[in-house]
Short mmCIF file of N, CA and C in Angstrom, two decimals:
data_model
loop_
_atom_site.label_atom_id
_atom_site.label_comp_id
_atom_site.label_asym_id
_atom_site.label_seq_id
_atom_site.Cartn_x
_atom_site.Cartn_y
_atom_site.Cartn_z
N MET A 25 102.91 114.25 133.39
CA MET A 25 104.03 113.84 132.53
C MET A 25 103.69 112.51 131.87
N TYR A 26 103.94 112.45 130.58
CA TYR A 26 103.64 111.23 129.83
C TYR A 26 104.94 110.60 129.35
N ALA A 27 105.21 109.39 129.82
CA ALA A 27 106.42 108.67 129.40
C ALA A 27 106.09 107.76 128.23
N HIS A 28 106.87 107.90 127.18
CA HIS A 28 106.61 107.12 125.97
C HIS A 28 107.81 106.26 125.60
N THR A 29 107.55 104.98 125.39
CA THR A 29 108.61 104.07 124.97
C THR A 29 108.47 103.80 123.48
N HIS A 30 109.54 104.02 122.77
CA HIS A 30 109.53 103.87 121.31
C HIS A 30 109.65 102.40 120.93
N THR A 31 108.69 101.95 120.14
CA THR A 31 108.72 100.58 119.64
C THR A 31 108.61 100.59 118.12
N LEU A 32 109.39 99.73 117.48
CA LEU A 32 109.35 99.65 116.03
C LEU A 32 108.23 98.71 115.61
N THR A 33 107.09 99.30 115.27
CA THR A 33 105.96 98.51 114.80
C THR A 33 105.42 99.14 113.53
N ASP A 34 104.76 98.33 112.73
CA ASP A 34 104.23 98.81 111.45
C ASP A 34 103.10 99.81 111.70
N ALA A 35 102.17 99.40 112.55
CA ALA A 35 101.07 100.29 112.91
C ALA A 35 100.83 100.17 114.42
N TYR A 36 100.86 101.29 115.10
CA TYR A 36 100.74 101.26 116.55
C TYR A 36 99.66 102.23 117.01
N THR A 37 98.71 101.70 117.75
CA THR A 37 97.64 102.54 118.28
C THR A 37 97.60 102.39 119.79
N HIS A 38 97.66 103.51 120.48
CA HIS A 38 97.70 103.49 121.93
C HIS A 38 96.63 104.41 122.50
N THR A 39 95.85 103.88 123.41
CA THR A 39 94.82 104.69 124.06
C THR A 39 95.12 104.75 125.55
N HIS A 40 95.25 105.95 126.06
CA HIS A 40 95.61 106.14 127.45
C HIS A 40 94.57 107.03 128.13
N SER A 41 93.98 106.53 129.21
CA SER A 41 92.98 107.32 129.93
C SER A 41 93.41 107.48 131.38
N LEU A 42 93.59 108.70 131.80
CA LEU A 42 93.96 108.98 133.18
C LEU A 42 93.03 110.08 133.69
N THR A 43 93.40 111.32 133.44
CA THR A 43 92.51 112.43 133.77
C THR A 43 91.90 112.96 132.49
N TYR A 44 92.37 112.47 131.37
CA TYR A 44 91.84 112.88 130.07
C TYR A 44 91.93 111.70 129.10
N ALA A 45 91.17 111.77 128.06
CA ALA A 45 91.21 110.72 127.03
C ALA A 45 92.35 111.02 126.08
N HIS A 46 93.20 110.06 125.86
CA HIS A 46 94.39 110.24 125.05
C HIS A 46 94.41 109.20 123.94
N THR A 47 94.37 109.68 122.72
CA THR A 47 94.46 108.78 121.57
C THR A 47 95.78 109.01 120.87
N HIS A 48 96.55 107.97 120.75
CA HIS A 48 97.88 108.07 120.17
C HIS A 48 97.99 107.12 118.98
N THR A 49 98.20 107.69 117.81
CA THR A 49 98.34 106.88 116.60
C THR A 49 99.70 107.16 115.96
N ARG A 50 100.44 106.12 115.72
CA ARG A 50 101.75 106.29 115.11
C ARG A 50 101.94 105.30 113.97
N THR A 51 102.45 105.82 112.88
CA THR A 51 102.76 104.96 111.73
C THR A 51 104.27 105.03 111.50
N HIS A 52 104.87 103.88 111.48
CA HIS A 52 106.32 103.82 111.34
C HIS A 52 106.69 102.87 110.20
N ARG A 53 107.38 103.42 109.21
CA ARG A 53 107.84 102.59 108.09
C ARG A 53 109.36 102.65 108.01
N HIS A 54 109.95 101.49 107.89
CA HIS A 54 111.41 101.42 107.81
C HIS A 54 111.78 100.41 106.73
N SER A 55 112.38 100.90 105.65
CA SER A 55 112.77 99.99 104.58
C SER A 55 114.27 100.02 104.32
N LEU A 56 114.85 98.85 104.22
CA LEU A 56 116.27 98.71 103.94
C LEU A 56 116.44 98.13 102.54
N THR A 57 117.31 98.76 101.77
CA THR A 57 117.55 98.29 100.41
C THR A 57 119.05 98.09 100.19
N TYR A 58 119.42 96.89 99.77
CA TYR A 58 120.81 96.59 99.48
C TYR A 58 120.97 96.44 97.97
N ALA A 59 121.60 97.43 97.34
CA ALA A 59 121.78 97.39 95.89
C ALA A 59 123.08 96.67 95.52
N HIS A 60 124.05 96.77 96.40
CA HIS A 60 125.36 96.17 96.17
C HIS A 60 125.97 95.84 97.54
N PRO A 61 126.79 94.78 97.63
CA PRO A 61 127.42 94.42 98.90
C PRO A 61 128.11 95.60 99.60
N GLN A 62 128.55 96.58 98.83
CA GLN A 62 129.24 97.73 99.41
C GLN A 62 128.34 98.96 99.49
N THR A 63 127.10 98.84 99.00
CA THR A 63 126.20 99.98 98.99
C THR A 63 124.97 99.69 99.85
N HIS A 64 124.68 100.61 100.75
CA HIS A 64 123.54 100.43 101.65
C HIS A 64 122.65 101.66 101.60
N ALA A 65 121.42 101.44 101.15
CA ALA A 65 120.45 102.54 101.10
C ALA A 65 119.42 102.34 102.20
N ASP A 66 119.23 103.36 103.02
CA ASP A 66 118.30 103.27 104.12
C ASP A 66 117.28 104.41 104.02
N THR A 67 116.01 104.02 103.99
CA THR A 67 114.95 105.02 103.93
C THR A 67 114.09 104.90 105.17
N HIS A 68 113.85 106.03 105.82
CA HIS A 68 113.10 106.03 107.07
C HIS A 68 112.02 107.11 107.01
N THR A 69 110.77 106.65 107.14
CA THR A 69 109.66 107.60 107.15
C THR A 69 108.92 107.48 108.48
N TYR A 70 108.68 108.61 109.11
CA TYR A 70 108.04 108.60 110.41
C TYR A 70 106.86 109.58 110.45
N SER A 71 105.72 109.06 110.88
CA SER A 71 104.53 109.89 110.98
C SER A 71 103.98 109.80 112.40
N HIS A 72 103.67 110.92 112.99
CA HIS A 72 103.25 110.94 114.38
C HIS A 72 102.12 111.95 114.60
N THR A 73 101.05 111.47 115.19
CA THR A 73 99.94 112.37 115.49
C THR A 73 99.47 112.18 116.93
N HIS A 74 99.08 113.25 117.55
CA HIS A 74 98.58 113.22 118.92
C HIS A 74 97.21 113.89 118.99
N THR A 75 96.30 113.27 119.71
CA THR A 75 94.99 113.88 119.90
C THR A 75 94.63 113.82 121.38
N HIS A 76 94.42 114.96 121.97
CA HIS A 76 94.05 115.03 123.38
C HIS A 76 92.62 115.55 123.52
N THR A 77 91.80 114.78 124.21
CA THR A 77 90.42 115.20 124.41
C THR A 77 90.10 115.17 125.91
N ARG A 78 89.71 116.29 126.44
CA ARG A 78 89.35 116.37 127.85
C ARG A 78 87.99 115.72 128.09
N ILE A 79 87.89 114.96 129.18
CA ILE A 79 86.62 114.31 129.49
C ILE A 79 85.71 115.29 130.23
#
């Protein structure tokens, strides 16, 4: 079982080695745009890739 904690980072690379080689690359972009005091535009793009390689 792999427990993953979500962190808001621009670019996050995680390498985990236990019984197998685990390469984890995540790209997280979060942009907030305020066009008017009463208008809030929120854009959220999330990219996630997993690569598992047996040793």
